[in-house]
C-alpha cells in the first residue's frame, strides 16, 4: 500500500544572517577574466586619479559655499552679542538680554553631508563668536523634556570646558542638573553677567 498526502506544503528557509557577501576589490573589475595587463593597470590608476580630483574639487566647492553661509551667520551672531555688551545699561537692551540670540539653519535633502556641515559650523562659531554652541538632532529630542536635557547638558559641558581653559578650579557635581526653562534662563543670565564684568 502506498500512502499519499492530501496536503502539500511550501517551506521557506531563512538564510543564515552570519553569511556576508564577499566584496570584490575595485581593481578586480578592471582585470576580470583577463590577465593583468599594463592597459588595465593604467586604466585603473587613471580612474583613481580622476576620482580623487573630482572628490577634492567637490569638497573645495562645498567648503566655499559653507564659508559664505557661515560668514553670514557669524556676522549675525557677532552683531547680536556686541549690541548686548555695548549697551548693557540701556533699558531696551536689558529687555533683550532676556532673549537668547538664535539663528536657524535648515538644510535640504540635496546637501550630501549634514553632519560635516554642522560640525564645521559649530567649530566656526566656537572660534569666532562664543564657546557656547549647542547642536541638537531631531532624533535626540522627541519631546520638550529631552530637548531641555540635551540643551542644558551640552551647555554645561561648554561651560566646564571654558572654565578649565581659563585655568580656574571647577567643581562639577555629578548630580543630574535640573533641566527647565528657568534653569536655562538663570544660567544664561549668569554667563552674560560674568562676560560683561
Short mmCIF file of N, CA and C in Angstrom, two decimals:
data_model
loop_
_atom_site.label_atom_id
_atom_site.label_comp_id
_atom_site.label_asym_id
_atom_site.label_seq_id
_atom_site.Cartn_x
_atom_site.Cartn_y
_atom_site.Cartn_z
N UNK A 1 0.81 -1.16 0.00
CA UNK A 1 0.00 0.00 0.00
C UNK A 1 0.86 1.24 0.00
N UNK A 2 0.41 2.13 -0.76
CA UNK A 2 1.15 3.38 -0.81
C UNK A 2 0.37 4.45 -0.07
N UNK A 3 1.07 5.31 0.49
CA UNK A 3 0.42 6.42 1.19
C UNK A 3 0.55 7.67 0.35
N UNK A 4 -0.48 8.41 0.36
CA UNK A 4 -0.42 9.68 -0.37
C UNK A 4 -0.82 10.81 0.59
N UNK A 5 -0.26 11.92 0.36
CA UNK A 5 -0.53 13.07 1.22
C UNK A 5 -1.55 13.96 0.55
N UNK A 6 -2.51 14.37 1.35
CA UNK A 6 -3.55 15.24 0.83
C UNK A 6 -3.04 16.68 0.76
N UNK A 7 -2.24 17.07 1.73
CA UNK A 7 -1.76 18.46 1.76
C UNK A 7 -0.32 18.52 1.27
N UNK A 8 -0.08 19.53 0.55
CA UNK A 8 1.29 19.77 0.10
C UNK A 8 1.72 21.09 0.72
N UNK A 9 2.97 21.24 0.96
CA UNK A 9 3.43 22.46 1.62
C UNK A 9 4.62 23.08 0.91
N UNK A 10 4.76 24.29 1.19
CA UNK A 10 5.91 25.04 0.70
C UNK A 10 6.61 25.60 1.93
N UNK A 11 7.86 25.28 2.08
CA UNK A 11 8.59 25.69 3.27
C UNK A 11 9.68 26.69 2.88
N UNK A 12 9.72 27.75 3.64
CA UNK A 12 10.73 28.78 3.38
C UNK A 12 11.78 28.67 4.47
N UNK A 13 13.01 28.60 4.05
CA UNK A 13 14.12 28.57 4.99
C UNK A 13 14.87 29.89 4.88
N UNK A 14 14.96 30.56 6.01
CA UNK A 14 15.69 31.82 6.01
C UNK A 14 17.18 31.53 5.91
N UNK A 15 17.85 32.37 5.17
CA UNK A 15 19.28 32.18 5.02
C UNK A 15 19.99 32.56 6.31
N UNK A 16 21.18 32.07 6.45
CA UNK A 16 21.99 32.35 7.62
C UNK A 16 22.44 33.81 7.56
N UNK A 17 22.10 34.59 8.59
CA UNK A 17 22.43 36.00 8.60
C UNK A 17 23.92 36.25 8.80
N UNK A 18 24.62 35.26 9.28
CA UNK A 18 26.04 35.43 9.53
C UNK A 18 26.86 35.43 8.25
N UNK A 19 26.28 34.91 7.19
CA UNK A 19 26.99 34.92 5.92
C UNK A 19 27.02 36.35 5.39
N UNK A 20 28.15 36.73 4.92
CA UNK A 20 28.28 38.06 4.33
C UNK A 20 28.67 37.91 2.87
N UNK A 21 28.24 38.89 2.13
CA UNK A 21 28.65 38.89 0.74
C UNK A 21 30.13 39.20 0.68
N UNK A 22 30.79 38.49 -0.17
CA UNK A 22 32.21 38.76 -0.33
C UNK A 22 32.35 39.96 -1.25
N UNK A 23 33.07 40.93 -0.79
CA UNK A 23 33.25 42.12 -1.61
C UNK A 23 34.47 41.93 -2.49
N UNK A 24 34.30 42.33 -3.70
CA UNK A 24 35.36 42.21 -4.68
C UNK A 24 36.08 43.54 -4.74
N UNK A 25 37.40 43.53 -4.62
CA UNK A 25 38.13 44.79 -4.73
C UNK A 25 37.89 45.45 -6.09
N UNK A 26 37.93 46.77 -6.10
CA UNK A 26 37.65 47.52 -7.32
C UNK A 26 38.62 47.14 -8.44
N UNK A 27 39.86 46.85 -8.07
CA UNK A 27 40.86 46.51 -9.09
C UNK A 27 40.44 45.29 -9.90
N UNK A 28 39.73 44.36 -9.25
CA UNK A 28 39.35 43.12 -9.93
C UNK A 28 38.33 43.36 -11.03
N UNK A 29 37.55 44.44 -10.96
CA UNK A 29 36.59 44.72 -12.02
C UNK A 29 37.30 45.08 -13.32
N UNK A 30 38.47 45.67 -13.20
CA UNK A 30 39.22 46.04 -14.39
C UNK A 30 39.98 44.86 -14.98
N UNK A 31 40.22 43.84 -14.18
CA UNK A 31 41.01 42.70 -14.62
C UNK A 31 40.17 41.44 -14.76
N UNK A 32 38.89 41.54 -14.65
CA UNK A 32 38.02 40.37 -14.59
C UNK A 32 38.16 39.49 -15.83
N UNK A 33 38.58 38.26 -15.61
CA UNK A 33 38.65 37.28 -16.68
C UNK A 33 39.83 37.46 -17.61
N UNK A 34 40.72 38.35 -17.32
CA UNK A 34 41.85 38.59 -18.20
C UNK A 34 43.13 38.56 -17.38
N UNK A 35 44.18 38.39 -18.08
CA UNK A 35 45.46 38.53 -17.41
C UNK A 35 45.66 40.02 -17.13
N UNK A 36 46.34 40.27 -16.04
CA UNK A 36 46.59 41.66 -15.68
C UNK A 36 47.53 42.27 -16.70
N UNK A 37 47.07 43.26 -17.39
CA UNK A 37 47.90 43.89 -18.41
C UNK A 37 48.23 45.32 -18.01
N UNK A 38 49.16 45.89 -18.75
CA UNK A 38 49.55 47.27 -18.50
C UNK A 38 48.38 48.22 -18.75
N UNK A 39 47.57 47.91 -19.75
CA UNK A 39 46.43 48.77 -20.07
C UNK A 39 45.43 48.82 -18.92
N UNK A 40 45.15 47.68 -18.33
CA UNK A 40 44.17 47.66 -17.24
C UNK A 40 44.72 48.38 -16.01
N UNK A 41 46.01 48.23 -15.74
CA UNK A 41 46.62 48.95 -14.62
C UNK A 41 46.56 50.45 -14.86
N UNK A 42 46.89 50.86 -16.07
CA UNK A 42 46.86 52.27 -16.41
C UNK A 42 45.44 52.83 -16.32
N UNK A 43 44.47 52.04 -16.79
CA UNK A 43 43.07 52.46 -16.74
C UNK A 43 42.62 52.64 -15.29
N UNK A 44 43.01 51.71 -14.43
CA UNK A 44 42.62 51.80 -13.03
C UNK A 44 43.29 52.98 -12.34
N UNK A 45 44.57 53.20 -12.60
CA UNK A 45 45.28 54.34 -12.00
C UNK A 45 44.69 55.67 -12.46
N UNK A 46 44.31 55.73 -13.74
CA UNK A 46 43.67 56.94 -14.27
C UNK A 46 42.33 57.17 -13.59
N UNK A 47 41.58 56.09 -13.43
CA UNK A 47 40.28 56.18 -12.74
C UNK A 47 40.48 56.73 -11.32
N UNK A 48 41.43 56.18 -10.58
CA UNK A 48 41.67 56.63 -9.21
C UNK A 48 42.10 58.09 -9.16
N UNK A 49 42.95 58.48 -10.08
CA UNK A 49 43.43 59.86 -10.12
C UNK A 49 42.28 60.83 -10.40
N UNK A 50 41.46 60.52 -11.40
CA UNK A 50 40.34 61.40 -11.75
C UNK A 50 39.32 61.44 -10.62
N UNK A 51 39.06 60.29 -10.01
CA UNK A 51 38.11 60.25 -8.90
C UNK A 51 38.59 61.11 -7.74
N UNK A 52 39.87 61.04 -7.43
CA UNK A 52 40.43 61.84 -6.33
C UNK A 52 40.34 63.33 -6.65
N UNK A 53 40.60 63.70 -7.90
CA UNK A 53 40.49 65.10 -8.31
C UNK A 53 39.05 65.59 -8.16
N UNK A 54 38.10 64.78 -8.61
CA UNK A 54 36.68 65.16 -8.51
C UNK A 54 36.27 65.31 -7.05
N UNK A 55 36.73 64.39 -6.22
CA UNK A 55 36.38 64.43 -4.80
C UNK A 55 36.94 65.68 -4.13
N UNK A 56 38.20 65.98 -4.38
CA UNK A 56 38.81 67.16 -3.76
C UNK A 56 38.18 68.45 -4.28
N UNK A 57 37.83 68.51 -5.56
CA UNK A 57 37.18 69.69 -6.12
C UNK A 57 35.78 69.87 -5.51
N UNK A 58 35.07 68.78 -5.33
CA UNK A 58 33.74 68.84 -4.72
C UNK A 58 33.84 69.32 -3.27
N UNK A 59 34.80 68.80 -2.53
CA UNK A 59 34.99 69.23 -1.14
C UNK A 59 35.36 70.71 -1.07
N UNK A 60 36.22 71.16 -1.99
CA UNK A 60 36.61 72.57 -2.01
C UNK A 60 35.41 73.47 -2.29
N UNK A 61 34.60 73.06 -3.26
CA UNK A 61 33.40 73.82 -3.60
C UNK A 61 32.42 73.86 -2.43
N UNK A 62 32.25 72.72 -1.76
CA UNK A 62 31.35 72.66 -0.60
C UNK A 62 31.85 73.56 0.52
N UNK A 63 33.16 73.56 0.77
CA UNK A 63 33.73 74.43 1.80
C UNK A 63 33.53 75.90 1.45
N UNK A 64 33.68 76.24 0.17
CA UNK A 64 33.49 77.62 -0.27
C UNK A 64 32.04 78.06 -0.06
N UNK A 65 31.10 77.19 -0.43
CA UNK A 65 29.69 77.51 -0.22
C UNK A 65 29.37 77.64 1.27
N UNK A 66 29.91 76.72 2.06
CA UNK A 66 29.69 76.78 3.51
C UNK A 66 30.30 78.04 4.11
N UNK A 67 31.47 78.44 3.60
CA UNK A 67 32.14 79.62 4.15
C UNK A 67 31.26 80.85 3.98
N UNK A 68 30.65 81.02 2.82
CA UNK A 68 29.77 82.17 2.61
C UNK A 68 28.59 82.14 3.58
N UNK A 69 28.00 80.98 3.74
CA UNK A 69 26.87 80.83 4.66
C UNK A 69 27.31 81.06 6.09
N UNK A 70 28.44 80.46 6.48
CA UNK A 70 28.93 80.59 7.84
C UNK A 70 29.29 82.04 8.15
N UNK A 71 29.89 82.74 7.19
CA UNK A 71 30.24 84.14 7.42
C UNK A 71 29.00 84.98 7.71
N UNK A 72 27.91 84.70 6.99
CA UNK A 72 26.66 85.43 7.23
C UNK A 72 26.12 85.14 8.63
N UNK A 73 26.13 83.88 9.02
CA UNK A 73 25.64 83.51 10.35
C UNK A 73 26.52 84.10 11.45
N UNK A 74 27.83 84.04 11.25
CA UNK A 74 28.75 84.57 12.25
C UNK A 74 28.57 86.08 12.40
N UNK A 75 28.39 86.77 11.27
CA UNK A 75 28.15 88.22 11.32
C UNK A 75 26.88 88.54 12.11
N UNK A 76 25.81 87.79 11.85
CA UNK A 76 24.56 88.00 12.59
C UNK A 76 24.76 87.80 14.09
N UNK A 77 25.42 86.72 14.45
CA UNK A 77 25.60 86.42 15.87
C UNK A 77 26.56 87.39 16.55
N UNK A 78 27.60 87.82 15.84
CA UNK A 78 28.51 88.80 16.44
C UNK A 78 27.81 90.12 16.69
N UNK A 79 26.96 90.53 15.75
CA UNK A 79 26.21 91.77 15.93
C UNK A 79 25.25 91.66 17.12
N UNK A 80 24.61 90.52 17.25
CA UNK A 80 23.65 90.37 18.35
C UNK A 80 24.36 90.38 19.69
N UNK A 81 25.54 89.77 19.78
CA UNK A 81 26.28 89.77 21.05
C UNK A 81 26.89 91.13 21.35
N UNK A 82 27.45 91.78 20.34
CA UNK A 82 28.11 93.06 20.60
C UNK A 82 27.10 94.12 21.03
N UNK A 83 25.90 94.08 20.48
CA UNK A 83 24.86 95.03 20.88
C UNK A 83 24.50 94.89 22.34
N UNK A 84 24.47 93.67 22.84
CA UNK A 84 24.15 93.45 24.25
C UNK A 84 25.25 93.98 25.15
N UNK A 85 26.49 93.72 24.76
CA UNK A 85 27.60 94.09 25.62
C UNK A 85 27.84 95.60 25.64
N UNK A 86 27.67 96.27 24.50
CA UNK A 86 27.93 97.70 24.43
C UNK A 86 26.86 98.51 25.17
N UNK A 87 25.63 98.08 25.10
CA UNK A 87 24.51 98.86 25.66
C UNK A 87 23.85 98.13 26.82
N UNK A 88 24.64 97.51 27.68
CA UNK A 88 24.06 96.70 28.75
C UNK A 88 23.30 97.55 29.77
N UNK A 89 23.57 98.85 29.85
CA UNK A 89 22.88 99.72 30.80
C UNK A 89 21.59 100.30 30.21
N UNK A 90 21.44 100.23 28.93
CA UNK A 90 20.25 100.75 28.25
C UNK A 90 19.05 99.86 28.56
N UNK A 91 17.91 100.47 28.87
CA UNK A 91 16.71 99.73 29.27
C UNK A 91 16.23 98.80 28.16
N UNK A 92 16.25 99.26 26.91
CA UNK A 92 15.80 98.43 25.79
C UNK A 92 16.65 97.19 25.63
N UNK A 93 17.94 97.31 25.83
CA UNK A 93 18.82 96.16 25.71
C UNK A 93 18.71 95.23 26.91
N UNK A 94 18.34 95.77 28.07
CA UNK A 94 18.13 94.91 29.23
C UNK A 94 16.95 93.98 29.00
N UNK A 95 15.93 94.48 28.32
CA UNK A 95 14.79 93.62 27.99
C UNK A 95 15.23 92.55 27.00
N UNK A 96 16.05 92.94 26.02
CA UNK A 96 16.51 91.97 25.02
C UNK A 96 17.48 90.95 25.63
N UNK A 97 18.11 91.31 26.76
CA UNK A 97 19.02 90.38 27.41
C UNK A 97 18.30 89.11 27.84
N UNK A 98 17.01 89.20 28.01
CA UNK A 98 16.23 88.03 28.43
C UNK A 98 15.98 87.08 27.27
N UNK A 99 16.31 87.52 26.08
CA UNK A 99 16.15 86.68 24.89
C UNK A 99 17.50 86.10 24.51
N UNK A 100 17.49 84.90 24.02
CA UNK A 100 18.72 84.28 23.55
C UNK A 100 18.80 84.50 22.05
N UNK A 101 19.87 85.15 21.57
CA UNK A 101 20.01 85.33 20.12
C UNK A 101 20.06 83.96 19.43
N UNK A 102 19.22 83.78 18.44
CA UNK A 102 19.09 82.46 17.82
C UNK A 102 19.04 82.59 16.30
N UNK A 103 19.72 81.70 15.64
CA UNK A 103 19.63 81.60 14.18
C UNK A 103 19.33 80.15 13.85
N UNK A 104 18.52 79.94 12.85
CA UNK A 104 18.16 78.57 12.44
C UNK A 104 18.74 78.31 11.06
N UNK A 105 19.37 77.18 10.92
CA UNK A 105 19.92 76.75 9.63
C UNK A 105 19.23 75.46 9.26
N UNK A 106 18.50 75.49 8.17
CA UNK A 106 17.77 74.31 7.72
C UNK A 106 18.38 73.86 6.40
N UNK A 107 18.89 72.64 6.39
CA UNK A 107 19.49 72.09 5.17
C UNK A 107 18.50 71.15 4.50
N UNK A 108 18.47 71.18 3.20
CA UNK A 108 17.56 70.32 2.45
C UNK A 108 18.15 68.94 2.22
N UNK A 109 17.40 68.12 1.52
CA UNK A 109 17.84 66.75 1.26
C UNK A 109 18.95 66.70 0.22
N UNK A 110 19.15 67.78 -0.52
CA UNK A 110 20.17 67.76 -1.55
C UNK A 110 21.57 68.05 -1.01
N UNK A 111 21.70 68.35 0.27
CA UNK A 111 23.01 68.53 0.87
C UNK A 111 23.54 67.16 1.24
N UNK A 112 24.74 66.85 0.76
CA UNK A 112 25.24 65.48 0.88
C UNK A 112 25.61 65.08 2.30
N UNK A 113 26.23 65.96 3.04
CA UNK A 113 26.70 65.56 4.36
C UNK A 113 26.32 66.60 5.41
N UNK A 114 25.18 66.39 6.05
CA UNK A 114 24.69 67.33 7.05
C UNK A 114 25.61 67.38 8.27
N UNK A 115 26.07 66.22 8.73
CA UNK A 115 26.90 66.17 9.93
C UNK A 115 28.17 67.00 9.76
N UNK A 116 28.81 66.85 8.61
CA UNK A 116 30.04 67.60 8.35
C UNK A 116 29.76 69.09 8.32
N UNK A 117 28.66 69.49 7.72
CA UNK A 117 28.30 70.91 7.65
C UNK A 117 28.07 71.47 9.04
N UNK A 118 27.32 70.76 9.86
CA UNK A 118 27.03 71.26 11.21
C UNK A 118 28.27 71.25 12.10
N UNK A 119 29.14 70.25 11.94
CA UNK A 119 30.38 70.24 12.72
C UNK A 119 31.26 71.43 12.34
N UNK A 120 31.33 71.72 11.04
CA UNK A 120 32.13 72.87 10.59
C UNK A 120 31.54 74.17 11.12
N UNK A 121 30.22 74.28 11.09
CA UNK A 121 29.56 75.48 11.61
C UNK A 121 29.81 75.64 13.10
N UNK A 122 29.68 74.56 13.84
CA UNK A 122 29.92 74.60 15.29
C UNK A 122 31.34 75.06 15.58
N UNK A 123 32.30 74.52 14.86
CA UNK A 123 33.70 74.90 15.05
C UNK A 123 33.91 76.38 14.72
N UNK A 124 33.32 76.84 13.62
CA UNK A 124 33.46 78.26 13.23
C UNK A 124 32.85 79.17 14.29
N UNK A 125 31.69 78.80 14.81
CA UNK A 125 31.05 79.62 15.84
C UNK A 125 31.87 79.64 17.13
N UNK A 126 32.40 78.49 17.52
CA UNK A 126 33.19 78.43 18.74
C UNK A 126 34.48 79.25 18.61
N UNK A 127 35.05 79.28 17.43
CA UNK A 127 36.29 80.04 17.23
C UNK A 127 36.06 81.54 17.08
N UNK A 128 34.92 81.94 16.52
CA UNK A 128 34.72 83.34 16.17
C UNK A 128 33.71 84.09 17.03
N UNK A 129 32.75 83.40 17.63
CA UNK A 129 31.68 84.11 18.34
C UNK A 129 31.68 83.77 19.82
N UNK A 130 31.38 82.53 20.14
CA UNK A 130 31.21 82.14 21.53
C UNK A 130 31.50 80.65 21.68
N UNK A 131 32.01 80.24 22.83
CA UNK A 131 32.22 78.81 23.04
C UNK A 131 30.92 78.06 23.36
N UNK A 132 29.86 78.80 23.61
CA UNK A 132 28.58 78.19 24.00
C UNK A 132 27.75 77.87 22.76
N UNK A 133 28.06 76.77 22.13
CA UNK A 133 27.35 76.34 20.92
C UNK A 133 26.75 74.97 21.18
N UNK A 134 25.48 74.82 20.85
CA UNK A 134 24.79 73.55 21.04
C UNK A 134 24.27 73.07 19.70
N UNK A 135 24.49 71.80 19.42
CA UNK A 135 23.97 71.20 18.19
C UNK A 135 23.04 70.06 18.57
N UNK A 136 21.78 70.19 18.20
CA UNK A 136 20.77 69.18 18.55
C UNK A 136 20.24 68.52 17.30
N UNK A 137 19.95 67.23 17.41
CA UNK A 137 19.35 66.50 16.30
C UNK A 137 17.95 66.07 16.70
N UNK A 138 17.07 66.00 15.73
CA UNK A 138 15.66 65.69 15.99
C UNK A 138 15.51 64.34 16.68
N UNK A 139 16.32 63.37 16.30
CA UNK A 139 16.18 62.04 16.89
C UNK A 139 16.51 62.01 18.38
N UNK A 140 17.30 63.01 18.84
CA UNK A 140 17.65 63.09 20.26
C UNK A 140 16.64 63.88 21.08
N UNK A 141 15.70 64.53 20.42
CA UNK A 141 14.75 65.42 21.11
C UNK A 141 13.31 65.09 20.74
N UNK A 142 12.80 63.94 21.19
CA UNK A 142 11.43 63.59 20.82
C UNK A 142 10.38 64.45 21.53
N UNK A 143 10.75 65.06 22.64
CA UNK A 143 9.81 65.92 23.37
C UNK A 143 10.59 67.05 24.05
N UNK A 144 9.87 67.94 24.70
CA UNK A 144 10.49 69.12 25.30
C UNK A 144 11.43 68.74 26.44
N UNK A 145 11.07 67.72 27.20
CA UNK A 145 11.91 67.28 28.32
C UNK A 145 13.29 66.85 27.83
N UNK A 146 13.32 65.98 26.81
CA UNK A 146 14.60 65.51 26.27
C UNK A 146 15.36 66.64 25.60
N UNK A 147 14.62 67.53 24.94
CA UNK A 147 15.25 68.69 24.32
C UNK A 147 16.00 69.52 25.36
N UNK A 148 15.33 69.84 26.46
CA UNK A 148 15.97 70.64 27.51
C UNK A 148 17.15 69.91 28.14
N UNK A 149 17.02 68.59 28.34
CA UNK A 149 18.12 67.83 28.91
C UNK A 149 19.36 67.90 28.01
N UNK A 150 19.17 67.69 26.71
CA UNK A 150 20.30 67.74 25.78
C UNK A 150 20.89 69.14 25.72
N UNK A 151 20.02 70.13 25.67
CA UNK A 151 20.46 71.52 25.57
C UNK A 151 21.28 71.92 26.79
N UNK A 152 20.73 71.69 27.97
CA UNK A 152 21.41 72.10 29.20
C UNK A 152 22.69 71.30 29.40
N UNK A 153 22.66 70.00 29.12
CA UNK A 153 23.88 69.20 29.32
C UNK A 153 25.00 69.64 28.38
N UNK A 154 24.67 69.96 27.12
CA UNK A 154 25.71 70.44 26.20
C UNK A 154 26.22 71.82 26.62
N UNK A 155 25.34 72.68 27.10
CA UNK A 155 25.78 74.00 27.56
C UNK A 155 26.67 73.88 28.79
N UNK A 156 26.32 72.98 29.71
CA UNK A 156 27.14 72.81 30.91
C UNK A 156 28.51 72.24 30.56
N UNK A 157 28.57 71.37 29.56
CA UNK A 157 29.86 70.85 29.10
C UNK A 157 30.69 71.98 28.51
N UNK A 158 30.06 72.86 27.74
CA UNK A 158 30.76 74.04 27.19
C UNK A 158 31.29 74.90 28.31
N UNK A 159 30.46 75.10 29.32
CA UNK A 159 30.83 75.94 30.46
C UNK A 159 32.05 75.35 31.17
N UNK A 160 32.04 74.05 31.38
CA UNK A 160 33.16 73.38 32.05
C UNK A 160 34.43 73.49 31.21
N UNK A 161 34.30 73.36 29.88
CA UNK A 161 35.47 73.46 29.00
C UNK A 161 36.06 74.87 29.05
N UNK A 162 35.21 75.89 29.00
CA UNK A 162 35.69 77.27 29.01
C UNK A 162 36.38 77.58 30.32
N UNK A 163 35.78 77.17 31.43
CA UNK A 163 36.37 77.46 32.73
C UNK A 163 37.68 76.72 32.92
N UNK A 164 37.79 75.49 32.40
CA UNK A 164 39.05 74.76 32.54
C UNK A 164 40.13 75.38 31.66
N UNK A 165 39.74 75.97 30.53
CA UNK A 165 40.70 76.65 29.68
C UNK A 165 41.25 77.89 30.37
N UNK A 166 40.42 78.54 31.17
CA UNK A 166 40.86 79.73 31.89
C UNK A 166 41.63 79.36 33.15
N UNK A 167 41.86 78.08 33.37
CA UNK A 167 42.62 77.55 34.50
C UNK A 167 42.03 77.93 35.85
N UNK A 168 40.71 77.96 35.92
CA UNK A 168 40.05 78.16 37.20
C UNK A 168 39.71 76.80 37.76
N UNK A 169 39.64 76.72 39.08
CA UNK A 169 39.26 75.44 39.67
C UNK A 169 37.76 75.28 39.55
N UNK A 170 37.37 74.16 38.97
CA UNK A 170 35.96 73.92 38.71
C UNK A 170 35.55 72.66 39.46
N UNK A 171 34.51 72.79 40.25
CA UNK A 171 33.94 71.63 40.91
C UNK A 171 32.61 71.32 40.24
N UNK A 172 32.61 70.32 39.40
CA UNK A 172 31.39 69.93 38.71
C UNK A 172 30.76 68.79 39.48
N UNK A 173 29.54 69.01 39.89
CA UNK A 173 28.85 67.97 40.63
C UNK A 173 28.36 66.92 39.66
N UNK A 174 28.38 65.68 40.11
CA UNK A 174 27.92 64.57 39.28
C UNK A 174 26.41 64.45 39.30
N UNK A 175 25.76 65.26 40.17
CA UNK A 175 24.31 65.22 40.26
C UNK A 175 23.71 65.73 38.95
N UNK A 176 22.65 65.10 38.53
CA UNK A 176 22.00 65.49 37.29
C UNK A 176 21.40 66.89 37.44
N UNK A 177 21.69 67.74 36.47
CA UNK A 177 21.21 69.11 36.50
C UNK A 177 19.71 69.14 36.25
N UNK A 178 19.02 69.98 37.03
CA UNK A 178 17.59 70.15 36.82
C UNK A 178 17.39 70.94 35.53
N UNK A 179 16.70 70.35 34.58
CA UNK A 179 16.55 70.95 33.26
C UNK A 179 15.18 71.59 33.12
N UNK A 180 15.16 72.91 33.10
CA UNK A 180 13.91 73.64 32.89
C UNK A 180 14.26 74.95 32.21
N UNK A 181 13.24 75.65 31.74
CA UNK A 181 13.47 76.94 31.10
C UNK A 181 14.01 77.94 32.12
N UNK A 182 13.58 77.81 33.38
CA UNK A 182 14.09 78.71 34.43
C UNK A 182 15.59 78.50 34.65
N UNK A 183 16.01 77.23 34.72
CA UNK A 183 17.44 76.96 34.93
C UNK A 183 18.26 77.42 33.73
N UNK A 184 17.72 77.25 32.52
CA UNK A 184 18.41 77.71 31.32
C UNK A 184 18.51 79.24 31.32
N UNK A 185 17.43 79.90 31.69
CA UNK A 185 17.42 81.37 31.73
C UNK A 185 18.40 81.89 32.78
N UNK A 186 18.40 81.28 33.96
CA UNK A 186 19.31 81.74 35.01
C UNK A 186 20.77 81.47 34.63
N UNK A 187 21.03 80.34 33.99
CA UNK A 187 22.38 80.05 33.51
C UNK A 187 22.82 81.12 32.51
N UNK A 188 21.94 81.46 31.58
CA UNK A 188 22.27 82.47 30.56
C UNK A 188 22.52 83.83 31.20
N UNK A 189 21.70 84.20 32.17
CA UNK A 189 21.89 85.48 32.86
C UNK A 189 23.25 85.49 33.57
N UNK A 190 23.61 84.39 34.23
CA UNK A 190 24.90 84.31 34.92
C UNK A 190 26.06 84.43 33.94
N UNK A 191 25.96 83.74 32.82
CA UNK A 191 27.04 83.76 31.83
C UNK A 191 27.19 85.16 31.24
N UNK A 192 26.08 85.80 30.90
CA UNK A 192 26.17 87.14 30.31
C UNK A 192 26.69 88.16 31.32
N UNK A 193 26.34 88.01 32.60
CA UNK A 193 26.85 88.93 33.62
C UNK A 193 28.33 88.72 33.84
N UNK A 194 28.79 87.47 33.83
CA UNK A 194 30.21 87.18 34.01
C UNK A 194 31.01 87.74 32.83
N UNK A 195 30.48 87.58 31.61
CA UNK A 195 31.18 88.08 30.42
C UNK A 195 31.20 89.60 30.35
N UNK A 196 30.15 90.26 30.87
CA UNK A 196 30.11 91.73 30.86
C UNK A 196 31.09 92.28 31.87
N UNK A 197 31.19 91.63 33.04
CA UNK A 197 32.10 92.09 34.10
C UNK A 197 33.48 91.71 33.74
#
